[in-house]
XYZ file of C-alpha atoms in Angstrom:
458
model
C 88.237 89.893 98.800
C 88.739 87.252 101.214
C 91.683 86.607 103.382
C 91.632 83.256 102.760
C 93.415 82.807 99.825
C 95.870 80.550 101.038
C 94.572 78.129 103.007
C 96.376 75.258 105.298
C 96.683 72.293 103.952
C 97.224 70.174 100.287
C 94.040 69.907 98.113
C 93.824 65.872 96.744
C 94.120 67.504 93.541
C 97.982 68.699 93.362
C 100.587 68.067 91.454
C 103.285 65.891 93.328
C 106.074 67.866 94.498
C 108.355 66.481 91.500
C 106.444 68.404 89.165
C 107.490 71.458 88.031
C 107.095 74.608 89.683
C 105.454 76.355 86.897
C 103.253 73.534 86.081
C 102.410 73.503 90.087
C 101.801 76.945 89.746
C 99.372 76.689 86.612
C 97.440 73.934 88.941
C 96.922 76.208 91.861
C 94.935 79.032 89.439
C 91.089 78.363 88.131
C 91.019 81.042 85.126
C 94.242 82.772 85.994
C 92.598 83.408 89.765
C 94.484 81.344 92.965
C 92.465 78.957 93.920
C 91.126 79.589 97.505
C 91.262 76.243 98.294
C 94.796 75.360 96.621
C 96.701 75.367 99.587
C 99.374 78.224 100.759
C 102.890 77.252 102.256
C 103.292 73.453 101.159
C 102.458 74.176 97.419
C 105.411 76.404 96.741
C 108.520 76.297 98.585
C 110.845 79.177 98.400
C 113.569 76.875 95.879
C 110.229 76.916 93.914
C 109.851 80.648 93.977
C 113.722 81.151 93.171
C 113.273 78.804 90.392
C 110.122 80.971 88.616
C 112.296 83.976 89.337
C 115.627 82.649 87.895
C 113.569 81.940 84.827
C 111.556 85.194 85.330
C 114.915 87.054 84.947
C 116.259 85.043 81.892
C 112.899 86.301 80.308
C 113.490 89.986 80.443
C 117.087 89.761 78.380
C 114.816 88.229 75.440
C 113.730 91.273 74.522
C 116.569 92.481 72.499
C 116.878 88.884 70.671
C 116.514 88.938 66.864
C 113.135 88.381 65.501
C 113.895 84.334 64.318
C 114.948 83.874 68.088
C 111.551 85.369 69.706
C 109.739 83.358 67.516
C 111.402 80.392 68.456
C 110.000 80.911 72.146
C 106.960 79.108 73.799
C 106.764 79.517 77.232
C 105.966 83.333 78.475
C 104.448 84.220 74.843
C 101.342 84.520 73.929
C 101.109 81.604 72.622
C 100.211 79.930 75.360
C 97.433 82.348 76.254
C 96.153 81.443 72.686
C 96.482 78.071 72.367
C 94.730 77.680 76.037
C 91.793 80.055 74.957
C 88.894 77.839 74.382
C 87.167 80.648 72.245
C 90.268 80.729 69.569
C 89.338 77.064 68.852
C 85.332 77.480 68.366
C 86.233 80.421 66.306
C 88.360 77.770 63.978
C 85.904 74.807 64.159
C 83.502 77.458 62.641
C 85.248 78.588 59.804
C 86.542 74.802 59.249
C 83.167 73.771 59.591
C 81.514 76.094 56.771
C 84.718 75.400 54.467
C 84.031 71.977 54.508
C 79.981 72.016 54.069
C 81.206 74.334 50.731
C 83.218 72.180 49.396
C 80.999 68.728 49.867
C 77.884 70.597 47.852
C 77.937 72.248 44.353
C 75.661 74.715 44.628
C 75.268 78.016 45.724
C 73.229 78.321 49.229
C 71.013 81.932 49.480
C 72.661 82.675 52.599
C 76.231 83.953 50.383
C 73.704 86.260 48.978
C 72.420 87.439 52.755
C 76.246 87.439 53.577
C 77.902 89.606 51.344
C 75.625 92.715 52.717
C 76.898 92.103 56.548
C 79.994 94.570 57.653
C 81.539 92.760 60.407
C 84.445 95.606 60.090
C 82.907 97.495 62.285
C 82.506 95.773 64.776
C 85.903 94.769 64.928
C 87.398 98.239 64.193
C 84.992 99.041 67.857
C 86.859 96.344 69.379
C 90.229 96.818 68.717
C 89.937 100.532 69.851
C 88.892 99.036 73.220
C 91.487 96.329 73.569
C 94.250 98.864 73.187
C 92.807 100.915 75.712
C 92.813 98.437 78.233
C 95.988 97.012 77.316
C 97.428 100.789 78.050
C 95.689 100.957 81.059
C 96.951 97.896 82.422
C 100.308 98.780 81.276
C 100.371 102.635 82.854
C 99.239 99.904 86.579
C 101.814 97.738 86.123
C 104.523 100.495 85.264
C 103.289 103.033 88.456
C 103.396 99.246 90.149
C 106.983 98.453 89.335
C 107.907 102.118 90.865
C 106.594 101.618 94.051
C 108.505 97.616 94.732
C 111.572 99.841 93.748
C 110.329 103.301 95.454
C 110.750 100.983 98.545
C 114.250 99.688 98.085
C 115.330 103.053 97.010
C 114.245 104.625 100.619
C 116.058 101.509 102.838
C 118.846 102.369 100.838
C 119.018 106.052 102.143
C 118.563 105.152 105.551
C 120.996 102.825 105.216
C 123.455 105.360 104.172
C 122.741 108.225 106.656
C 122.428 105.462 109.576
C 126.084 104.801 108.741
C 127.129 107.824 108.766
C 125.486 109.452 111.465
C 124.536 106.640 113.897
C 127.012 103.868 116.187
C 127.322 100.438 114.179
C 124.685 99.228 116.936
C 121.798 101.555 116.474
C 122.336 101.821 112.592
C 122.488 97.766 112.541
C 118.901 97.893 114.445
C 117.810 100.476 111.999
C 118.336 98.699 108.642
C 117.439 95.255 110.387
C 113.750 96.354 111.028
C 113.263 98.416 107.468
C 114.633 95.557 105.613
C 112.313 92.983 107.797
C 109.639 95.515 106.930
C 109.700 95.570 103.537
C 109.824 91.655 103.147
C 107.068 91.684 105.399
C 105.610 94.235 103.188
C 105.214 91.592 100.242
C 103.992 88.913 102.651
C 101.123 90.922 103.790
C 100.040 91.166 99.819
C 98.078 87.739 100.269
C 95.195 89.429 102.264
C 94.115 91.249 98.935
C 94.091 90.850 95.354
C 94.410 87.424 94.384
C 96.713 87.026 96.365
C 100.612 86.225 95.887
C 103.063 83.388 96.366
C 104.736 84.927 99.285
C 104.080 83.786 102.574
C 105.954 83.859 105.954
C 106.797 80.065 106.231
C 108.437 80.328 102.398
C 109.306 83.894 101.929
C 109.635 86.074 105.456
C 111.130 83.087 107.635
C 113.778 82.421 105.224
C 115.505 85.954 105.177
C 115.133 86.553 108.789
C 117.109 83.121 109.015
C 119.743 83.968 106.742
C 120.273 87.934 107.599
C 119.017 87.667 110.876
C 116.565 90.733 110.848
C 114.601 90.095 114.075
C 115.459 88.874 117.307
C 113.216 85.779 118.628
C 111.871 88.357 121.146
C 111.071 90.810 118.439
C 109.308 88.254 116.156
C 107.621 86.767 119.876
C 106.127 90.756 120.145
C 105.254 90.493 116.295
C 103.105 86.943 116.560
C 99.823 88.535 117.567
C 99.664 89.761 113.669
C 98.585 87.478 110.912
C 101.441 88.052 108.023
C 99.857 85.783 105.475
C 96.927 87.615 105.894
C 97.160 90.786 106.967
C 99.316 94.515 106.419
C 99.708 95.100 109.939
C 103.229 93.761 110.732
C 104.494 95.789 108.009
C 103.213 98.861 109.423
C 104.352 98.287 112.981
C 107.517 97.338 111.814
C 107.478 100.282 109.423
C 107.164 102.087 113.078
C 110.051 100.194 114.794
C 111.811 102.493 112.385
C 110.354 105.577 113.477
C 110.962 104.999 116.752
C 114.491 104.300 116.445
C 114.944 107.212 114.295
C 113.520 109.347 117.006
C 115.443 107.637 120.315
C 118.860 108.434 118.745
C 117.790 111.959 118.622
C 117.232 111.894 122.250
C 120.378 110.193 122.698
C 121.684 112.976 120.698
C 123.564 111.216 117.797
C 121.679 112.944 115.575
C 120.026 116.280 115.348
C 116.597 117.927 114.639
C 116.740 118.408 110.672
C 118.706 114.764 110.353
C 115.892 112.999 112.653
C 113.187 115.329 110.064
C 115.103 113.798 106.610
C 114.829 110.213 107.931
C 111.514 110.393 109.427
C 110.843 111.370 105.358
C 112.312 108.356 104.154
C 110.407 106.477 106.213
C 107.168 107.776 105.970
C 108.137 107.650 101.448
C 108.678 104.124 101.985
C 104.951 103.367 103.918
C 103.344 105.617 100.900
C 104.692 103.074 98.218
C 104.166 100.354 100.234
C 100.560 101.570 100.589
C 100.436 102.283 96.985
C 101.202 98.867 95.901
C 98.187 97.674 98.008
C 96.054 100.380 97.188
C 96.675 99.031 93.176
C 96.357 95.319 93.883
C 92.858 95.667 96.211
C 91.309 97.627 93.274
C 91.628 96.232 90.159
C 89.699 96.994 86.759
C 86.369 97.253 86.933
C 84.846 93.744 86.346
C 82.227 95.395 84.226
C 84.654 96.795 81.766
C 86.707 92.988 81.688
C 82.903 91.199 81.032
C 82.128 93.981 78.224
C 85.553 93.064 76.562
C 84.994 89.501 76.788
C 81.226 89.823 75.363
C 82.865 91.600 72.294
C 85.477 89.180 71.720
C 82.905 86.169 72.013
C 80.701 87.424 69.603
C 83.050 89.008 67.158
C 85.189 85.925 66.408
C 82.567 83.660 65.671
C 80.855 86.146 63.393
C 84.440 87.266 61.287
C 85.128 83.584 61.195
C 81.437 83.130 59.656
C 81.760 86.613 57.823
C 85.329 84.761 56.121
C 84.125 81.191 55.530
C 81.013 82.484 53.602
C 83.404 85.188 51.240
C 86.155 81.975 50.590
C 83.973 80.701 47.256
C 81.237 78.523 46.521
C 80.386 76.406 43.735
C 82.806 76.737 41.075
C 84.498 79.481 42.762
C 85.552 77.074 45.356
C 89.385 76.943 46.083
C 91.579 74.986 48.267
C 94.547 77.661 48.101
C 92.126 80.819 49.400
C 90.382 78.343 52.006
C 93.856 77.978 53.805
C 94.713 81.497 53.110
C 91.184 82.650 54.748
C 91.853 80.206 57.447
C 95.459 81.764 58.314
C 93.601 85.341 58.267
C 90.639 83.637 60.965
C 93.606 82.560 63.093
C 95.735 85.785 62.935
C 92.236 87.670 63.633
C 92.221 85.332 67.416
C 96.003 85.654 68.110
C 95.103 89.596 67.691
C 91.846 89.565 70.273
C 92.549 87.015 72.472
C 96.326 87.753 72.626
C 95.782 91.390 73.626
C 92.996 90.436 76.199
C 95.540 88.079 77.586
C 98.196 90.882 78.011
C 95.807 93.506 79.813
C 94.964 90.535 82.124
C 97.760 89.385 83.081
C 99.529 92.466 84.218
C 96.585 93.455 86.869
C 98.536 91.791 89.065
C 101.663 91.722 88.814
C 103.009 90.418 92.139
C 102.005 86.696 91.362
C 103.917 83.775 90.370
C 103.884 84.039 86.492
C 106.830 84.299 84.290
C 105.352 87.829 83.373
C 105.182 89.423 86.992
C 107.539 91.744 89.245
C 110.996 89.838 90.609
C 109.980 90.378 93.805
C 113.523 88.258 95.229
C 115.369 90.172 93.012
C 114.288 93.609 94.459
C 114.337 92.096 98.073
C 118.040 90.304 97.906
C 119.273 93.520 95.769
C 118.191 95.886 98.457
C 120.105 93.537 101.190
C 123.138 92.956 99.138
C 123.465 96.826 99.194
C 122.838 97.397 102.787
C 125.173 94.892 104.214
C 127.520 96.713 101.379
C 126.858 100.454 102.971
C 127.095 98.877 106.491
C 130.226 97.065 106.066
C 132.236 100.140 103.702
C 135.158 101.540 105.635
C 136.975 104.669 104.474
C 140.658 104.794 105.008
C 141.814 108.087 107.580
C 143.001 110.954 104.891
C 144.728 113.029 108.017
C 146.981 110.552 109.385
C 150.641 110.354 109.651
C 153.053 109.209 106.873
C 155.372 106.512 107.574
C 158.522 107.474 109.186
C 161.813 106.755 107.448
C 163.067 103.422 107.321
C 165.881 103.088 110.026
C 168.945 101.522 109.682
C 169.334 98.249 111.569
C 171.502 98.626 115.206
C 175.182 97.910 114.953
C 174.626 98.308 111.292
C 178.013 99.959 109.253
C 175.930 103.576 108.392
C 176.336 104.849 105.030
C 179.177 107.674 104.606
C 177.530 110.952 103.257
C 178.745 112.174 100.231
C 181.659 114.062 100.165
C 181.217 117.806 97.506
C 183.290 117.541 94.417
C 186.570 119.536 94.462
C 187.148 121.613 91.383
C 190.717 120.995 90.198
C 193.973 123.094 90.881
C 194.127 126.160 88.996
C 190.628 125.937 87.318
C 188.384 128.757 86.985
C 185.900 129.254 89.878
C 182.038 129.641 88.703
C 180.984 132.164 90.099
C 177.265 134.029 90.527
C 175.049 135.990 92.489
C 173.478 133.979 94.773
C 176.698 131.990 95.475
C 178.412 135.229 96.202
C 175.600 136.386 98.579
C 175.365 133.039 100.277
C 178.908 132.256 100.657
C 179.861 135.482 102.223
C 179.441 135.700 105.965
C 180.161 139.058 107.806
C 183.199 138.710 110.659
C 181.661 138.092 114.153
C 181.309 141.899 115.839
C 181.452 143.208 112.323
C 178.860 146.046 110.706
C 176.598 144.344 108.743
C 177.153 145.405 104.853
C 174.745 145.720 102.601
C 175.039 142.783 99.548
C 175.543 144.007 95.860
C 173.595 142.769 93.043
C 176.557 142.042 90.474
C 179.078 139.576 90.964
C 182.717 140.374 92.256
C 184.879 140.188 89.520
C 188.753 139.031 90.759
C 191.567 139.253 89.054
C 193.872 136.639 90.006
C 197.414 136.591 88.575
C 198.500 132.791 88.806
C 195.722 131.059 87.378
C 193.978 133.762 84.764
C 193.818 132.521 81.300
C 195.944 133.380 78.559
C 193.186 135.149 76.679
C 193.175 137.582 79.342
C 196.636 138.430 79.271
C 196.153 138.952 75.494
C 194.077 141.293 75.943
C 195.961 143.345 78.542
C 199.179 143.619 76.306
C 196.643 144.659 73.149
């Protein structure tokens, strides 16, 4: 497709800025494709794009709401899709149409006869098989989509943990500046294909480099030969800043051959899903198999809604009660094809600024919250020294030690083993004796109990 998707300059026919962003956002697409002509930078500013995304984000925890609280919802349903489908509304004015020429005659027109020997249920039953198709297929793109934005972060991530590691503050600082300002860039570049997407340098790139300072003015001076808006080529030489980083701190020699290897791998992961994401968003369905599902829908409607205004009762058989009732069935018959025709289309592309689409900030500031988190983490030292004893201050009274309890005067001395052992020294010059195993037993004749005596006299 063209590469000029966004182009510079307001059309006459914008919202003013007070407007909502959504509703600027509806005003920018011509049947759900950015208008070429809508302008690029000045129609959504990057408070605009945090705005869709805050709300983008509050629309994912709805999920797990009760059923009376989905229902309750209008904007990011399908709804909207419905109620904005002009064929949902010629498919009603039909059946209301026929329902009302019944009831205004009394007799019985031959073409009820004709009628009841049509089987529209086929056709349908032919259509639904290939709306759930596509709706799978666009959901299996959107899904292998969603892996690559965070296949991306993922890989910054590891560099951003072996550059701390392994590499001065410096060099891993330079490292994780120029993949981070790479994958922003990444996004940025998706306006030269597809349909193009909300994120352009002035709104998206220029802020993040401003707040995080990723590039230097002479880096981003080297870098202004490339078209961002328009172009994947400052994501790939960025992508091979990296690289070269990677491989001048192995001639430095902070790292070494199979470390340089493992984050050249990284590297080269995060270019694949990078490349992947554009690969997805330059080739979408095949426009043939979008105008076949289309042709079905716009003749099947109109012929079910025909098919169910004819079967509703004529003449006497006429009833106000089954025309509503058919009527409900017609409408629930549209929400059904035009609702799941909506769905397939509007995940094709899914890096756009609908309440439906990727968080593209969300991935982006996630993946820089955690890298300044790895590259500001400090480990305390596990091998140094304990704190000495306090010291008692100088000229300070010092504590006297304690002095051993004395056993009293003519009580029994405890003794063991080990006390025995310990407590007998060998005289200086003396032969050394070899210790006993049993205690000493004395008999001392002022202090022995009386027991003892007993016992002697017995």
């Amino acid at each position: 497709m063209s590469s000029n998707i966004f182009a510079s300059g307001c059309s006459a026919g914008l919202l003013p800025r007070s407007a909502p962003p959504q509703a600027r956002s509806d005003e920018r697409r011509q049947n759900g494709v950015i208008k070429k002509d809508s302008g690029s930078q000045e129609d959504l500013s990057f408070q605009d794009l945090a705005s869709i995304e805050k709300e983008r984000r509050q629309l994912l925890l709805r999920s797990e709401l009760p059923f009376w609280r989905i229902l309750s919802y209008y904007r990011g349903t399908s709804l909207r899709a419905v109620v904005s489908d002009s064929l949902v509304w010629t498919t009603l004015l039909i059946y209301v149409w026929i329902r009302w020429r019944a009831n205004t005659i009394d007799y019985v027109p031959a073409a009820v006869a004709m009628m009841e020997k049509t089987n529209v249920n086929i056709l349908g039953g032919f259509l639904s098989f290939f709306l759930v198709l596509f709706v799978n297929q666009t959901n299996d793109r959107f899904l292998e989509m969603y892996g690559f934005s965070k296949a991306c972060s993922g890989r910054i991530q590891d560099i951003a943990g072996v550059a701390k590691t392994q590499l001065p503050y410096e060099v891993a600082d330079r490292l994780v500046c120029h993949f981070n300002a790479a994958h922003i860039a990444g996004y940025v570049g998706l306006n030269a294909i597809g349909q193009g997407s909300p994120y352009s340098k002035s709104n998206f790139f220029d802020h993040y480099n401003a707040k995080h300072h990723l590039l230097t003015k002479n880096e981003m001076k080297i870098l202004s030969h490339h078209d961002m808006d328009n172009s994947g080529l400052c994501m790939k030489e960025l992508t091979t800043w990296c690289q070269q980083d990677v491989a001048q701190a192995r001639k430095d020699g902070l790292i070494d051959a199979h470390q340089e290897k493992s984050m050249h791998d990284k590297i080269l992961q995060f270019r694949a899903a990078m490349d992947g994401m554009y690969d997805y968003t330059d080739q979408p369905p095949h426009f043939f198999y979008i105008h076949f599902l289309v042709l079905l829908s716009a003749l099947y409607l109109p012929l079910f809604a025909i098919d169910m205004a004819y079967s509703s009762g004529w003449g006497d058989n006429k009833s106000i009660q089954l025309d509503i009732l058919q009527g409900v069935i017609v409408f629930l018959q549209c929400i059904f094809v035009a609702g799941l025709r909506s769905l397939g289309t509007k995940m094709i592309d899914p890096y756009g600024d609908d309440l439906e689409d990727l968080s593209v900030i969300n991935y982006v500031e996630g993946t820089l919250e955690i890298c300044r988190t790895i590259m500001a983490s400090k480990q305390p030292n596990r091998g140094a020294p304990s704190a000495p004893p306090k010291q008692p201050a100088k000229g300070a009274p010092s504590a006297p030690a304690p002095t051993p309890k004395q056993p009293a005067k003519g009580a029994p001395v405890a003794t063991t083993c080990h006390t025995i052992e310990k407590s007998k020294q060998p005289a200086k010059g003396a032969p050394s004796t070899t210790t006993t195993k049993h205690p000493i037993k004395k008999q001392p004749t002022k202090w022995r109990p009386t027991k003892w005596r007993a016992v002697d006299v017995v």
